[in-house]
Coordinates of C-alpha atoms in Angstrom, one line a residue:
Chain A
M1 CA 0.0 0.0 0.0
A2 CA 1.2 3.5 -0.8
D3 CA 2.4 5.6 2.1
I4 CA 0.9 8.9 2.6
V5 CA 2.6 11.8 4.3
P6 CA -0.5 13.4 5.8
T7 CA 0.4 16.7 7.2
S8 CA 3.1 19.3 7.8
A9 CA 3.9 19.4 11.4
S10 CA 5.2 22.0 13.8
I11 CA 8.8 22.2 14.8
L12 CA 9.4 22.0 18.5
V13 CA 12.5 20.5 19.9
S14 CA 13.3 20.9 23.5
T15 CA 16.7 20.2 25.0
G16 CA 17.7 18.9 28.4
L17 CA 19.8 22.0 28.9
A18 CA 16.9 23.8 30.5
A19 CA 16.6 21.2 33.2
E20 CA 20.3 21.3 33.8
S21 CA 20.4 25.1 34.1
T22 CA 17.6 25.2 36.7
G23 CA 19.6 22.7 38.8
G24 CA 18.7 20.4 41.6
A25 CA 16.8 23.0 43.6
A26 CA 14.2 23.5 40.8
A27 CA 13.8 19.7 40.4
Q28 CA 13.3 19.4 44.2
L29 CA 10.7 22.1 44.1
E30 CA 8.9 20.4 41.2
R31 CA 8.9 17.2 43.1
E32 CA 7.5 18.9 46.2
V33 CA 4.7 20.5 44.1
V34 CA 3.8 17.2 42.6
Q35 CA 3.6 15.7 46.0
L36 CA 1.2 18.5 47.1
F37 CA -0.7 17.9 43.9
D38 CA -1.1 14.3 44.7
A39 CA -2.3 15.1 48.2
F40 CA -4.6 18.0 47.5
R41 CA -5.8 17.6 43.9
K42 CA -8.9 15.6 44.9
P43 CA -10.0 17.9 47.8
V44 CA -9.6 21.0 45.7
L45 CA -11.4 19.4 42.8
R46 CA -14.3 18.3 45.1
Y47 CA -14.5 21.8 46.5
L48 CA -14.7 23.4 43.0
L49 CA -17.4 20.9 42.0
G50 CA -19.2 21.7 45.3
I51 CA -19.4 25.4 44.3
G52 CA -21.0 24.4 41.0
L53 CA -18.2 24.2 38.5
P54 CA -18.1 21.5 35.8
V55 CA -15.3 18.9 36.0
E56 CA -13.4 20.3 33.0
D57 CA -13.3 23.8 34.4
A58 CA -12.4 22.5 37.9
E59 CA -9.5 20.4 36.5
E60 CA -8.2 23.5 34.6
I61 CA -8.4 25.6 37.7
V62 CA -6.5 22.9 39.7
Q63 CA -3.7 23.2 37.1
E64 CA -3.6 27.0 37.6
V65 CA -3.6 26.6 41.4
F66 CA -0.6 24.3 41.4
L67 CA 1.3 26.3 38.8
A68 CA 0.7 29.4 41.0
L69 CA 1.9 27.4 44.0
F70 CA 5.0 26.5 42.0
Q71 CA 5.7 30.2 41.3
H72 CA 4.8 31.2 44.8
L73 CA 7.4 28.8 46.2
R74 CA 10.0 29.6 43.6
R75 CA 9.8 33.3 44.7
G76 CA 10.6 32.1 48.2
K77 CA 7.2 33.3 49.6
A78 CA 5.6 32.1 52.8
R79 CA 5.2 28.4 53.3
H80 CA 2.9 28.4 56.3
N81 CA -0.6 27.1 55.7
L82 CA -0.2 26.1 52.1
R83 CA -3.4 24.2 52.2
G84 CA -5.4 27.3 53.0
W85 CA -3.4 29.2 50.3
M86 CA -4.4 26.6 47.7
F87 CA -8.1 26.7 48.6
R88 CA -8.1 30.5 48.6
V89 CA -6.5 30.6 45.1
A90 CA -8.9 27.9 43.9
H91 CA -11.9 29.7 45.3
N92 CA -11.0 33.0 43.6
L93 CA -10.2 31.3 40.3
G94 CA -13.5 29.4 40.6
L95 CA -15.5 32.5 41.1
K96 CA -13.7 34.2 38.1
K97 CA -14.4 31.2 35.9
R98 CA -18.1 31.2 36.8
K99 CA -18.3 34.9 36.0
Q100 CA -16.6 34.3 32.7
R101 CA -19.1 31.6 31.8
G102 CA -22.0 33.7 33.0
M103 CA -22.9 30.9 35.4
I104 CA -25.4 31.2 38.1
P105 CA -24.1 29.2 41.1
G106 CA -25.1 25.8 40.0
A107 CA -26.7 22.9 41.8
V108 CA -24.4 20.3 43.2
G109 CA -24.7 16.5 42.9
Q110 CA -26.7 16.5 39.7
H111 CA -25.0 13.3 38.7
P112 CA -26.4 10.2 40.4
V113 CA -24.0 8.3 42.6
A114 CA -23.4 4.6 42.1
D115 CA -24.5 2.8 45.2
P116 CA -22.4 -0.3 45.9
S117 CA -25.0 -1.8 48.2
P118 CA -26.5 -4.9 46.7
N119 CA -29.8 -4.6 48.6
P120 CA -32.4 -2.7 46.5
E121 CA -34.2 -1.5 49.7
D122 CA -30.9 -0.1 51.1
Q123 CA -30.2 1.5 47.7
Y124 CA -33.6 3.1 47.7
A125 CA -33.2 4.3 51.2
N126 CA -29.7 5.7 50.6
A127 CA -30.8 7.4 47.4
Q128 CA -33.8 9.0 49.2
Q129 CA -31.5 10.2 52.0
Q130 CA -28.9 11.5 49.6
G131 CA -31.5 13.2 47.5
R132 CA -32.9 15.0 50.5
L133 CA -29.4 16.0 51.6
L134 CA -28.5 17.3 48.2
A135 CA -31.7 19.2 47.9
V136 CA -30.9 20.9 51.2
V137 CA -27.4 21.7 50.1
N138 CA -28.6 23.2 46.9
A139 CA -31.0 25.4 48.8
L140 CA -28.2 26.9 50.9
S141 CA -26.8 30.3 50.2
E142 CA -23.7 30.4 48.1
Q143 CA -21.6 31.4 51.1
D144 CA -23.1 28.7 53.3
R145 CA -22.4 26.1 50.7
A146 CA -18.8 27.2 50.2
C147 CA -18.3 27.2 53.9
L148 CA -19.8 23.7 54.3
F149 CA -17.7 22.2 51.5
L150 CA -14.5 23.7 52.9
R151 CA -15.3 22.2 56.3
A152 CA -16.0 18.9 54.5
E153 CA -12.5 19.0 53.1
G154 CA -11.1 19.4 56.7
L155 CA -10.2 23.1 56.7
R156 CA -9.9 24.8 60.0
Y157 CA -12.2 27.7 60.6
R158 CA -9.4 30.2 60.4
E159 CA -8.5 28.8 57.0
I160 CA -12.1 29.1 55.9
T161 CA -12.2 32.8 57.1
Q162 CA -9.1 33.5 55.0
T163 CA -10.5 31.7 51.9
L164 CA -14.0 33.3 52.0
G165 CA -13.2 36.6 53.7
M166 CA -15.6 35.9 56.6
S167 CA -15.2 36.5 60.3
L168 CA -14.6 33.5 62.6
G169 CA -18.1 34.0 64.2
A170 CA -19.7 34.2 60.7
V171 CA -18.1 30.8 59.8
S172 CA -19.4 29.1 62.9
I173 CA -22.9 30.5 62.5
S174 CA -23.0 29.6 58.8
L175 CA -21.8 26.0 59.5
A176 CA -24.2 25.6 62.4
R177 CA -27.1 26.8 60.2
S178 CA -26.2 24.5 57.3
I179 CA -25.8 21.5 59.6
A180 CA -29.1 22.1 61.4
R181 CA -30.9 22.2 58.0
I182 CA -29.2 19.0 56.8
G183 CA -30.0 17.4 60.1
R184 CA -33.7 18.3 59.9
A185 CA -33.9 17.0 56.4
A186 CA -32.4 13.7 57.5
E187 CA -34.9 13.3 60.3
R188 CA -37.9 13.5 57.9
Chain B
M1 CA -36.0 31.6 78.1
E2 CA -34.1 30.7 81.1
R3 CA -33.9 27.1 79.9
E4 CA -32.6 28.2 76.5
K5 CA -29.9 30.3 78.1
F6 CA -28.8 27.4 80.1
H7 CA -28.1 25.1 77.2
L8 CA -25.2 25.5 74.8
S9 CA -25.8 27.0 71.4
D10 CA -25.4 25.1 68.1
E11 CA -22.3 27.2 67.3
E12 CA -20.7 26.3 70.6
L13 CA -21.4 22.6 70.2
L14 CA -20.1 22.7 66.6
M15 CA -17.0 24.5 67.5
A16 CA -16.4 22.1 70.4
S17 CA -16.9 19.2 68.1
D18 CA -14.4 20.7 65.5
G19 CA -11.8 21.6 68.2
E20 CA -12.2 25.3 67.4
L21 CA -12.8 26.6 70.9
S22 CA -10.2 28.3 73.1
P23 CA -8.9 26.0 75.9
R24 CA -10.9 27.9 78.5
S25 CA -14.2 27.8 76.5
A26 CA -13.6 24.1 75.6
K27 CA -13.2 23.3 79.3
N28 CA -16.5 25.1 80.1
V29 CA -18.3 23.3 77.3
Q30 CA -17.0 19.9 78.5
S31 CA -18.2 20.6 82.0
H32 CA -21.6 21.5 80.7
L33 CA -21.8 18.4 78.5
A34 CA -20.9 16.2 81.4
A35 CA -24.0 17.4 83.2
C36 CA -26.4 17.9 80.4
R37 CA -27.9 14.9 78.6
S38 CA -29.8 17.1 76.1
C39 CA -26.7 19.0 74.9
R40 CA -24.8 15.7 74.6
A41 CA -27.6 14.4 72.4
R42 CA -27.5 17.5 70.2
M43 CA -23.7 17.3 70.0
R44 CA -24.0 13.7 68.8
V45 CA -26.5 14.7 66.1
I46 CA -24.2 17.4 64.9
E47 CA -21.3 15.1 64.7
E48 CA -23.3 12.5 62.8
T49 CA -24.7 15.0 60.4
I50 CA -21.2 16.3 59.6
A51 CA -19.9 12.8 59.1
D52 CA -22.8 11.9 56.8
F53 CA -22.4 15.1 54.8
V54 CA -18.6 14.5 54.3
D55 CA -19.3 10.9 53.2
A56 CA -22.1 11.9 50.8
S57 CA -20.1 14.7 49.2
Q58 CA -17.1 12.5 48.7
A59 CA -19.2 9.7 47.2
A60 CA -21.0 12.2 44.9
F61 CA -17.8 13.8 43.6
D62 CA -15.1 11.2 43.6
S63 CA -16.9 9.1 41.0
R64 CA -16.8 12.1 38.6
L65 CA -13.1 12.9 39.0
P66 CA -10.8 12.1 36.1
L67 CA -7.6 10.0 36.7
A68 CA -4.7 12.0 38.1
A69 CA -1.9 10.7 35.7
G70 CA -2.7 13.0 32.8
P71 CA -3.2 16.2 34.8
R72 CA 0.0 15.4 36.8
A73 CA 2.0 15.0 33.6
L74 CA 0.6 18.2 32.3
L75 CA 1.6 20.0 35.5
Q76 CA 5.1 18.6 35.4
A77 CA 5.6 19.7 31.8
Q78 CA 4.3 23.2 32.6
M79 CA 6.5 23.5 35.6
A80 CA 9.5 22.4 33.5
A81 CA 8.6 25.0 30.9
I82 CA 8.4 27.8 33.5
A83 CA 11.6 26.8 35.1
A84 CA 13.3 26.8 31.7
T85 CA 12.0 30.1 30.5
H86 CA 11.7 32.1 33.7
P87 CA 14.6 31.6 36.0
S88 CA 13.8 31.9 39.7
R89 CA 14.1 35.4 41.2
R90 CA 16.7 34.2 43.6
L91 CA 18.8 33.0 40.6
R92 CA 18.6 36.3 38.7
W93 CA 21.9 37.5 37.3
T94 CA 21.5 40.9 39.0
T95 CA 21.8 39.2 42.4
W96 CA 24.9 37.2 41.5
S97 CA 28.4 38.2 42.5
P98 CA 30.8 39.1 39.6
W99 CA 32.7 35.8 40.0
V100 CA 29.5 33.7 39.9
L101 CA 28.4 35.8 36.9
A102 CA 31.7 35.2 35.1
A103 CA 31.5 31.5 35.8
A104 CA 27.9 31.4 34.5
C105 CA 28.9 33.3 31.3
L106 CA 31.8 30.8 30.8
A107 CA 29.3 27.9 31.3
I108 CA 26.9 29.4 28.8
I109 CA 29.7 29.9 26.2
C110 CA 30.8 26.3 26.7
V111 CA 27.3 25.0 26.3
S112 CA 26.7 27.2 23.2
V113 CA 29.9 25.9 21.6
S114 CA 28.8 22.3 22.3
L115 CA 25.5 23.1 20.7
I116 CA 27.1 24.0 17.3
P117 CA 26.4 21.1 15.0
R118 CA 29.6 19.2 14.1
G119 CA 29.2 16.7 11.3
G120 CA 25.5 16.4 11.9
R121 CA 25.9 15.6 15.5
S122 CA 23.5 17.1 18.0
P123 CA 24.3 18.1 21.6
R124 CA 25.0 15.2 23.8
H125 CA 22.2 15.9 26.2
A126 CA 19.5 17.0 23.8
V127 CA 16.1 15.5 24.6
V128 CA 13.7 15.3 21.7
V129 CA 10.2 15.9 23.1
I130 CA 8.4 16.5 19.9
P131 CA 9.6 15.2 16.5
R132 CA 10.9 17.6 13.9
S133 CA 8.3 18.1 11.2
N134 CA 10.9 18.2 8.4
L135 CA 12.2 14.8 9.5
T136 CA 9.1 13.2 10.9
P137 CA 5.9 14.7 9.4
G138 CA 4.0 11.4 10.1
A139 CA 3.0 8.8 7.5
V140 CA 0.1 6.5 7.3
V141 CA -1.0 3.5 5.4
L142 CA -4.4 3.3 3.7
V143 CA -6.6 1.8 6.3
S144 CA -10.3 2.0 7.1
K145 CA -11.9 2.9 10.4
E146 CA -13.2 -0.7 10.7
Q147 CA -9.6 -2.1 10.3
V148 CA -8.4 0.3 13.0
C149 CA -11.2 -0.6 15.4
T150 CA -10.8 -4.3 14.9
G151 CA -7.1 -4.0 15.8
E152 CA -5.6 -5.2 12.5
H153 CA -2.9 -2.5 12.7
A154 CA -2.7 -2.4 16.5
N155 CA 0.8 -3.9 16.9
N156 CA 3.8 -1.6 17.1
R157 CA 6.1 -3.7 15.0
P158 CA 9.8 -3.7 16.2
V159 CA 11.8 -1.2 14.2
P160 CA 14.7 -2.8 12.3
V161 CA 18.2 -1.9 13.5
S162 CA 19.1 -0.4 10.2
T163 CA 16.0 1.9 10.3
R164 CA 16.8 2.9 13.9
R165 CA 20.2 3.9 12.8
R166 CA 18.8 6.0 10.0
V167 CA 16.5 7.8 12.4
F168 CA 19.3 8.5 14.8
Q169 CA 21.5 9.8 12.0
A170 CA 18.7 12.0 10.7
Y171 CA 18.3 13.5 14.2
G172 CA 22.0 13.8 14.7
I173 CA 22.1 11.6 17.8
P174 CA 25.5 10.1 18.4
D175 CA 25.7 6.3 18.8
A176 CA 26.6 6.7 22.4
D177 CA 23.3 8.4 23.1
A178 CA 21.2 6.1 21.1
R179 CA 20.6 3.9 24.2
S180 CA 18.8 6.8 25.8
Y181 CA 16.1 6.7 23.1
E182 CA 13.6 4.5 21.7
V183 CA 12.5 4.9 18.1
D184 CA 8.8 5.4 18.3
Y185 CA 6.0 5.7 15.8
L186 CA 4.6 9.3 15.6
I187 CA 1.2 8.0 14.4
T188 CA 0.8 4.7 16.1
P189 CA 0.0 1.7 13.9
A190 CA -3.2 1.4 16.0
L191 CA -4.3 4.5 14.2
G192 CA -3.0 3.5 10.8
G193 CA 0.6 4.8 11.2
S194 CA 3.1 3.3 8.9
D195 CA 6.7 2.1 9.6
D196 CA 8.1 4.5 7.0
I197 CA 11.0 6.6 8.4
H198 CA 8.8 9.7 8.0
N199 CA 6.7 8.3 10.8
L200 CA 9.6 7.4 13.2
W201 CA 11.4 9.6 15.7
P202 CA 13.7 9.2 18.6
Q203 CA 11.7 9.5 21.8
S204 CA 13.8 10.1 24.9
Y205 CA 13.6 7.8 27.9
S206 CA 14.7 10.6 30.1
A207 CA 11.8 13.0 29.3
S208 CA 10.1 13.2 32.7
A209 CA 6.7 14.5 31.8
W210 CA 5.9 14.1 28.1
N211 CA 7.1 10.5 27.8
A212 CA 6.0 7.4 26.0
H213 CA 3.4 6.5 28.7
V214 CA 1.7 9.8 28.3
K215 CA 1.7 9.4 24.5
D216 CA 0.2 6.0 24.9
Q217 CA -2.8 7.5 26.8
L218 CA -3.4 9.9 24.0
E219 CA -3.2 7.1 21.4
E220 CA -5.8 5.1 23.4
Q221 CA -8.0 8.1 23.8
L222 CA -7.9 9.0 20.1
R223 CA -8.5 5.4 19.0
G224 CA -11.5 5.2 21.4
M225 CA -12.9 8.4 20.0
V226 CA -12.4 7.2 16.4
C227 CA -14.2 3.9 17.1
S228 CA -17.0 5.5 19.0
G229 CA -17.6 7.9 16.1
D230 CA -16.6 11.1 18.0
L231 CA -13.6 11.8 15.8
D232 CA -12.8 10.8 12.3
L233 CA -9.6 8.9 11.6
T234 CA -8.0 11.5 9.4
T235 CA -8.4 14.2 12.1
A236 CA -6.9 11.9 14.7
Q237 CA -3.9 11.2 12.5
R238 CA -3.4 14.8 11.7
E239 CA -3.7 16.0 15.3
I240 CA -1.2 13.5 16.7
S241 CA 1.3 14.1 13.9
R242 CA 1.0 17.9 14.1
D243 CA 1.8 18.3 17.8
W244 CA 1.1 15.3 20.0
I245 CA 1.4 17.3 23.2
A246 CA -1.1 19.9 22.0
A247 CA -3.4 17.0 21.0
Y248 CA -3.0 15.5 24.5
K249 CA -4.0 18.8 26.1
K250 CA -6.9 19.1 23.8
Y251 CA -8.3 15.6 24.1
L252 CA -7.3 14.5 27.6
H253 CA -6.8 17.6 29.7
G254 CA -9.5 17.2 32.3
T255 CA -11.6 15.2 29.8
T256 CA -10.7 11.6 30.3
Q257 CA -14.4 10.8 30.7
R258 CA -15.1 12.4 27.4

C-alpha cells in the first residue's frame, strides 16, 4: 500500500539544557509541588465541584492553582498554611471562571451516585436520603455552601475565614445553620 | 427563656466538636456536656450530620473525577517549561556576584559551543520531546476505520536496527546516546501509522513528563474516539502528527471521561 505523508507538522524540539540550568533545587521544588498535587488535587477538585463548576473547568483551575503554587514557592514566599493558600486561590479562580461563563451558582450533585449496596431496599433508602441531603445543600446560600464544602475538606475555621473573607463568628454561624438544616432533612 | 440560656448554642457545640474553641471555652463546654444529657444528644446529632455530609459529598464527587496521571504529567511539563523560560528570582543574574556571573557566562559559552552542530551531531544531552516536522511529518497506510477498530494494525512492530540507525542519523544523535532513546511511531500503527522513516522519531527515555506512557494514553483516547464515532480517523492522524502534546492537552486535559 502506498504511504501517505499526511500533514506538515510544527517544529518544537526541547533540549535537556533547561533542566540542567535550573539545577537540583528546581527539580526538588517540582517534586514537592507534585507531592502536594497528589495530596490535594482531589480535595480542591471536590470543593470546586461543590461550588458548582463542571469537571473540565475544575481540572483546569487545579492546574492553575498548582502552577501558581510553584511560582509562589520559587519566589521564596511564605510556606505556612499552604493548604489554606491553595483553597483560597482555587476559590478565587473558581468565582472568576463562573463569572466568565456567566454561570449562576449551579446545583451540586446533579449526577447520580453509584451505590455499591446490593440490597435494593438499602439502595432506595440511601438514594432517598442522599436526594434529601443534596436538595438541602442546593437550597443553601452560596456562602453557606462554600463554607460547608471547605469544612467537609477538613479546613480549620481560620482557613475558611481566609478563603472566604468571613469572620470567625460568621463561619461558625454559617456552618451551624447548614448542619441544622441538613440534620432536619435527614430526620424527615 | 431561662432554659434556653442554660443550654449550649449550636455554634458552641459545633466549635467544640471541631476543636475550634479556646482551651478555656472548651473546658466550660466539656463541664456542661458532662452534666447535660440534652446537649450531649445535640452534640451527637451534629457530629453524625457532619460525618454523613462528608461521606455523601465525597461519594458524589469522587466518581466524577478524572484520573490523576494525565493532569499530573501536564503540571510537570508546565513547571519544567516555566523553570526553563523564567529563572527563579533568587537566581537572577543581577543578584549574582561578579565571580559567579563570570562562571555562569563561561558555562553558557561552553554550552553554546557544544550546541554548534559538528558533522551532523546534535548536543549530547538533547532531549527530543516533539519530533521535527521536516524529518518526521508522520506517515500512514491506507486503512479503514473498521480495520483500525478491529485492531488489525494495532501492533507496534519492532523497528529494524538499520531503520533505527537512519532515524538517529537524521536527528544527529550520536551512537553513544542512542541507548537513551527508543525509536517510536509518531502516528501509532493502531491509528494507521506506517513504519516509514517519516513516521519514526527518537523518543527520549529521560523525558520526565511528556514521555511514551503519556503518549500511549493519547493514542488510546484517540482510537477510542475514532471507534465511537466522536472523531474521524484523518483528524486523529493529523492531530497526533502535528503536535502530540497539543493533542494531549486538547483531548485528555480534564476530559478523560469524554
